[in-house]
Amino acid sequence: METDTQNLRLPCLLFGNSRRDIYIYSAKSYMHSLTSQQLFVLFLILGTAFAVSFLESGVVGKQVAPLPSTALSEGMGPYIAHIEGLGLPQVLPQITLVRCLTESCTTKEVINLGAGHFPLDMILVNDLPILVYGSTHVPSAEIKYVRCLRADCSVKVEKNIPLSLNFYISGILHITLGSDGFPVMVTSILGSDNKIHPFFIKCQDLSCSSWTTTQLDTPSATAGGFVMSGNGLEVASDGNPVFVYLAGYPFRLHLVKCGDLYCNSFIDKDVYIFDGLTYSIDLKTVGPLNLVSFVDSVTEKRMMIFCTTPDCSSSSQFVVGTGLKNVLDSAMVIPPNVNPQNLRPVIVYTHEIQPYDSAASLLICGSLICSPSPSNIIKELPL
């Protein structure tokens, strides 16, 4: 069995709702005689044993796309959404939703949601999935919105959300719940002017039966460049969204703090200039403040930026890892703690240790800002 290390991803790091354990799921593509495909899931509970399970893609000859989306249900295992057949000629990509019936996914249900395209994201509301992904109406900047009304998604609400520029969704699509309990999304599109335009979408109910879209004409976006993000959309303690993106060349990391729930007003701050590129940016809010983690591909350093003001007009930077080659993806979570002074980020990531050989690592920060310290712990994870 030949391992395709280029598709090794760690897209989602979650802490369990009931026991506050940390769960990490990764996707890994395997080729078997070039005719079948599997989705690899790494299951970890901190403080207990590792377990590994495999999910058959069920589609012969189709590749599993990188960056699947994972969400953890209460009292059950995760939901895992991924795309099959992406990039293959004369094949319409399919959205597959795996419903794990046990925590380690030894028992599962595979649900086909029909045609769809990259990018893909998912949340759970009342333990039921809401998925957003690219429409197959190409060329079209259109989001497909699917709300499952049953656990097996046999009953669902589907919406197509067109954006005002008729071209391609470019790279990112994130969804979370706004402070009113209804979804908010951020995406970017490559417009007919060959420039990147961030868009903010606000649903008026859980089924997104109506919505508003706001095109964010940020200076860096209208100047051109490339927008990319990992886990990049949060809602701050004031109830307003905040997100991060890349733009321009050399690439610059921007943090956008929305002034209201609809992002009709916003502050866009340039917080870092890259020597190279990054494949994943992870954002977490801590009260009114923000933490951003990423790896610069040229310096091979993992950086942590701690915004000391809500709009990141003032920030501190720390190097929390070095020698990190080809970090394919990463995810960051801050497990809950009754004492806010004891909040500690946990970051999981994959990186290349030699050509065609990757490793997965877990960084447990010794402090909230993860400044270099002997109390920072790095553990190697099994693949």
XYZ file of C-alpha atoms in Angstrom:
383
model
C 0.000 0.000 0.000
C 1.509 3.287 -1.105
C 0.956 6.318 1.104
C 0.196 9.666 -0.503
C 1.821 11.966 2.055
C 0.827 15.084 0.147
C -2.779 14.498 1.210
C -1.918 14.165 4.890
C -3.943 16.793 6.721
C -4.925 17.663 10.256
C -7.899 19.873 9.590
C -9.673 19.882 12.876
C -8.823 19.737 16.534
C -11.773 19.560 18.917
C -12.341 19.114 22.604
C -15.117 16.770 23.665
C -18.351 18.303 24.859
C -18.964 15.915 27.735
C -15.564 15.054 29.195
C -13.548 17.989 27.880
C -11.048 15.631 26.353
C -9.236 16.702 23.211
C -9.982 14.863 19.994
C -7.796 15.132 16.934
C -8.845 13.842 13.548
C -6.718 13.842 10.444
C -7.357 12.850 6.890
C -4.847 10.810 4.973
C -5.226 9.373 1.500
C -4.086 5.862 0.691
C -3.792 4.340 -2.774
C -4.283 0.597 -3.148
C -3.409 -0.671 -6.626
C -4.491 2.800 -7.827
C -8.135 1.682 -7.741
C -9.470 2.423 -4.274
C -9.191 5.150 -1.726
C -9.443 5.352 2.051
C -9.866 8.166 4.495
C -7.576 7.784 7.484
C -8.757 9.088 10.841
C -6.464 9.560 13.800
C -8.303 9.442 17.101
C -6.686 10.735 20.269
C -7.832 11.446 23.773
C -5.227 13.225 25.844
C -4.355 11.264 28.937
C -5.548 7.948 27.509
C -4.544 5.571 24.745
C -4.392 6.303 21.054
C -6.791 4.637 18.671
C -6.877 4.580 14.884
C -9.736 3.855 12.523
C -10.136 3.817 8.757
C -13.044 5.027 6.684
C -13.528 3.540 3.242
C -14.306 6.245 0.741
C -16.573 3.837 -1.121
C -15.710 5.401 -4.464
C -13.379 3.432 -6.711
C -10.670 5.398 -8.471
C -11.527 8.759 -6.918
C -9.190 10.818 -4.803
C -10.169 12.111 -1.382
C -9.572 15.864 -1.333
C -7.411 17.423 1.392
C -8.853 19.566 4.170
C -11.975 17.695 5.202
C -14.099 19.184 7.964
C -14.818 17.546 11.312
C -17.296 18.309 14.087
C -17.946 16.436 17.315
C -21.449 15.521 18.444
C -22.535 15.255 22.070
C -22.389 11.671 23.331
C -21.513 10.256 19.895
C -18.538 10.236 17.583
C -17.636 12.915 15.057
C -19.123 13.883 11.746
C -16.488 13.992 9.003
C -17.241 15.737 5.706
C -14.923 15.438 2.731
C -14.852 15.723 -1.048
C -14.239 12.790 -3.400
C -13.190 12.995 -7.022
C -11.789 16.529 -6.857
C -9.573 17.407 -9.795
C -10.220 14.258 -11.815
C -11.174 14.739 -15.482
C -14.824 14.218 -16.403
C -15.724 13.430 -12.787
C -18.166 15.540 -10.797
C -16.824 15.818 -7.225
C -19.084 14.410 -4.516
C -19.639 15.567 -0.930
C -19.471 12.653 1.509
C -20.615 12.937 5.112
C -19.466 10.239 7.537
C -21.495 9.929 10.726
C -19.512 8.076 13.372
C -21.813 6.166 15.716
C -19.035 5.568 18.259
C -16.332 7.933 19.530
C -13.564 6.045 17.747
C -15.715 5.602 14.622
C -15.616 1.807 14.684
C -19.281 1.960 13.669
C -20.263 4.545 11.104
C -22.739 5.608 8.461
C -21.622 7.017 5.095
C -23.949 9.598 3.543
C -23.627 10.982 0.019
C -24.861 14.556 -0.305
C -24.398 14.834 -4.050
C -22.179 17.043 -6.153
C -20.075 19.786 -4.604
C -16.716 21.468 -4.794
C -13.831 22.750 -2.684
C -13.693 24.563 -0.255
C -15.740 22.859 2.475
C -16.632 23.628 6.088
C -19.100 22.290 8.646
C -20.542 23.048 12.084
C -23.034 21.261 14.315
C -26.114 23.023 15.678
C -28.194 21.024 18.161
C -25.996 18.055 17.186
C -27.068 18.281 13.528
C -24.663 19.214 10.708
C -24.716 22.394 8.653
C -22.352 22.197 5.666
C -21.174 24.862 3.256
C -19.136 24.203 0.140
C -18.527 25.403 -3.378
C -21.270 24.986 -5.957
C -20.584 22.912 -9.056
C -21.984 25.745 -11.175
C -18.583 26.686 -12.598
C -17.615 29.354 -13.325
C -19.661 30.679 -10.441
C -18.974 32.260 -7.077
C -21.786 30.410 -5.372
C -22.007 28.720 -1.967
C -24.036 25.578 -1.390
C -25.664 25.603 2.070
C -27.013 22.321 3.482
C -28.738 22.038 6.860
C -29.414 18.478 8.005
C -32.707 18.139 9.902
C -32.007 14.539 10.930
C -28.815 12.913 12.179
C -28.478 10.874 8.977
C -29.286 13.939 6.839
C -32.165 12.057 5.173
C -34.173 15.267 5.614
C -32.378 18.496 4.832
C -32.710 22.097 3.680
C -30.542 23.193 0.746
C -29.802 26.702 -0.480
C -27.599 28.189 -3.184
C -26.072 31.489 -2.093
C -24.754 33.456 -5.097
C -22.187 36.206 -4.618
C -22.144 39.390 -6.620
C -19.023 38.732 -8.680
C -19.546 35.917 -11.160
C -16.286 34.015 -10.933
C -14.589 31.489 -8.627
C -14.511 30.960 -4.877
C -10.814 31.247 -4.077
C -9.381 29.165 -1.312
C -11.326 29.824 1.885
C -14.811 29.269 3.226
C -15.558 29.288 6.946
C -18.773 29.079 8.930
C -19.568 29.617 12.606
C -22.541 30.766 14.653
C -22.995 34.486 15.143
C -23.871 36.013 18.484
C -27.570 35.807 17.531
C -27.330 32.014 17.118
C -27.511 32.089 13.314
C -24.638 31.261 10.939
C -22.068 33.705 9.628
C -19.619 32.861 6.838
C -16.526 34.379 5.306
C -15.126 33.506 1.911
C -13.083 35.054 -0.880
C -13.572 35.053 -4.609
C -11.388 35.703 -7.600
C -13.339 38.302 -9.519
C -13.438 39.046 -13.220
C -10.953 41.850 -12.452
C -8.450 39.104 -11.506
C -8.358 40.385 -7.919
C -9.271 38.746 -4.630
C -12.384 40.005 -2.829
C -13.334 38.882 0.706
C -17.065 38.390 1.280
C -19.011 38.176 4.529
C -22.376 36.348 4.600
C -24.921 36.528 7.418
C -27.854 34.090 7.572
C -31.136 35.319 9.055
C -32.089 31.864 10.415
C -30.582 28.378 10.753
C -31.892 27.332 7.336
C -30.423 30.476 5.750
C -33.760 31.093 4.047
C -32.593 34.685 3.648
C -29.166 36.228 3.996
C -27.114 39.373 3.490
C -23.733 39.586 1.785
C -21.107 42.232 2.353
C -18.148 42.651 0.031
C -15.216 43.852 2.113
C -13.285 46.248 -0.074
C -10.118 46.153 1.996
C -7.097 48.003 0.581
C -5.011 44.836 0.465
C -7.716 42.838 -1.299
C -8.393 45.407 -4.002
C -4.638 45.659 -4.578
C -4.664 42.030 -5.682
C -2.880 39.049 -4.167
C -3.973 35.735 -2.779
C -6.269 35.073 0.161
C -5.824 31.900 2.152
C -6.776 30.831 5.650
C -6.970 27.827 7.910
C -9.190 27.964 10.971
C -9.814 31.648 10.454
C -13.262 32.831 11.647
C -14.288 33.505 15.253
C -16.816 35.623 17.165
C -15.298 37.913 19.796
C -16.732 38.536 23.250
C -18.457 41.701 21.993
C -20.517 39.518 19.634
C -18.831 40.715 16.446
C -16.922 38.441 14.036
C -13.175 38.518 13.487
C -11.232 36.712 10.764
C -7.784 36.501 9.162
C -6.579 36.301 5.565
C -3.489 36.645 3.368
C -3.146 39.191 0.580
C -0.589 40.988 -1.587
C 2.970 40.090 -2.413
C 5.043 39.658 -0.366
C 2.213 37.993 1.491
C 0.810 39.897 4.428
C -1.294 38.529 7.230
C -4.366 40.647 7.939
C -6.815 40.523 10.813
C -10.287 41.964 10.221
C -12.381 43.000 13.223
C -16.012 43.555 12.264
C -17.793 46.518 13.834
C -21.176 44.779 13.862
C -22.752 41.355 13.370
C -23.080 41.950 9.606
C -19.555 43.356 9.177
C -20.953 46.520 7.574
C -18.038 48.298 9.204
C -14.653 46.800 9.996
C -11.002 47.475 10.850
C -8.384 45.688 8.748
C -4.921 45.417 10.324
C -1.720 44.225 8.669
C -0.061 42.172 11.436
C 2.749 40.181 9.757
C 4.810 40.128 6.547
C 5.846 36.667 5.364
C 9.253 35.758 3.986
C 7.486 32.956 2.135
C 3.971 31.545 2.358
C 1.858 29.643 4.855
C -0.633 26.852 4.295
C -2.687 27.330 7.412
C -3.547 30.173 9.764
C -5.295 29.374 13.021
C -7.250 32.049 14.878
C -8.713 31.852 18.386
C -10.406 34.535 20.431
C -9.805 34.896 24.156
C -12.399 37.342 25.450
C -11.900 40.528 23.411
C -8.389 39.533 22.294
C -7.042 37.245 19.562
C -4.335 34.619 19.117
C -3.013 33.764 15.641
C -0.702 30.818 14.913
C 1.034 29.930 11.625
C 4.304 28.717 10.069
C 6.374 30.795 7.648
C 7.503 28.439 4.859
C 10.865 30.210 4.311
C 12.039 30.719 7.891
C 10.436 27.370 8.908
C 9.365 28.985 12.175
C 6.020 28.620 13.934
C 4.882 32.062 14.997
C 2.318 33.064 17.601
C 0.840 36.552 17.457
C -1.016 37.769 20.512
C -3.191 40.816 19.854
C -3.112 43.029 22.924
C -6.013 45.128 21.596
C -9.307 43.845 20.108
C -8.487 45.163 16.617
C -4.848 43.983 16.796
C -3.531 47.523 16.422
C -1.049 46.426 19.095
C 0.412 42.915 19.234
C 3.297 40.750 20.429
C 5.073 38.091 18.344
C 6.754 34.894 19.555
C 8.656 32.080 17.826
C 7.261 28.856 19.302
C 8.838 26.311 16.941
C 11.735 26.065 14.470
C 12.920 23.763 11.694
C 9.400 23.028 10.469
C 9.512 21.987 6.817
C 6.371 21.830 4.677
C 3.801 22.132 7.418
C 0.844 20.781 5.486
C -1.798 21.911 7.910
C -2.416 22.625 11.562
C -5.184 23.289 14.023
C -5.331 25.112 17.344
C -7.748 24.912 20.246
C -7.827 26.417 23.725
C -9.364 23.849 26.102
C -11.717 25.379 28.669
C -10.483 26.078 32.187
C -12.363 27.436 35.194
C -9.427 29.783 35.797
C -8.836 32.092 32.807
C -5.223 32.500 33.922
C -4.654 28.799 33.174
C -5.847 28.805 29.545
C -3.305 27.000 27.360
C -3.400 26.680 23.542
C -2.902 23.225 22.039
C -1.683 23.013 18.428
C -1.464 19.907 16.261
C 0.331 19.975 12.912
C 1.963 17.811 10.267
C 5.429 18.518 8.922
C 7.966 16.922 6.633
C 10.855 15.087 8.312
C 12.360 13.951 4.999
C 11.115 13.866 1.390
C 7.811 11.940 1.164
C 7.850 11.242 4.897
C 5.741 13.356 7.242
C 5.178 13.405 10.981
C 2.419 14.724 13.191
C 3.211 16.698 16.339
C 1.276 18.122 19.254
C 2.365 21.375 20.908
C 0.930 22.018 24.365
C 1.708 25.605 25.312
C 2.846 26.400 28.823
C 1.093 29.765 28.792
C -1.718 31.522 26.967
C 0.629 33.366 24.614
C 2.829 30.273 24.181
C 6.014 32.308 24.590
C 9.205 30.186 24.433
C 9.412 28.312 27.700
C 10.518 24.942 29.093
C 6.864 24.467 30.033
C 5.927 24.161 26.347
C 5.544 20.457 25.561
C 5.877 18.819 22.123
C 4.647 15.248 21.582
C 5.002 13.154 18.468
C 1.755 11.519 17.293
C 1.391 8.163 15.539
C 0.369 8.125 11.875
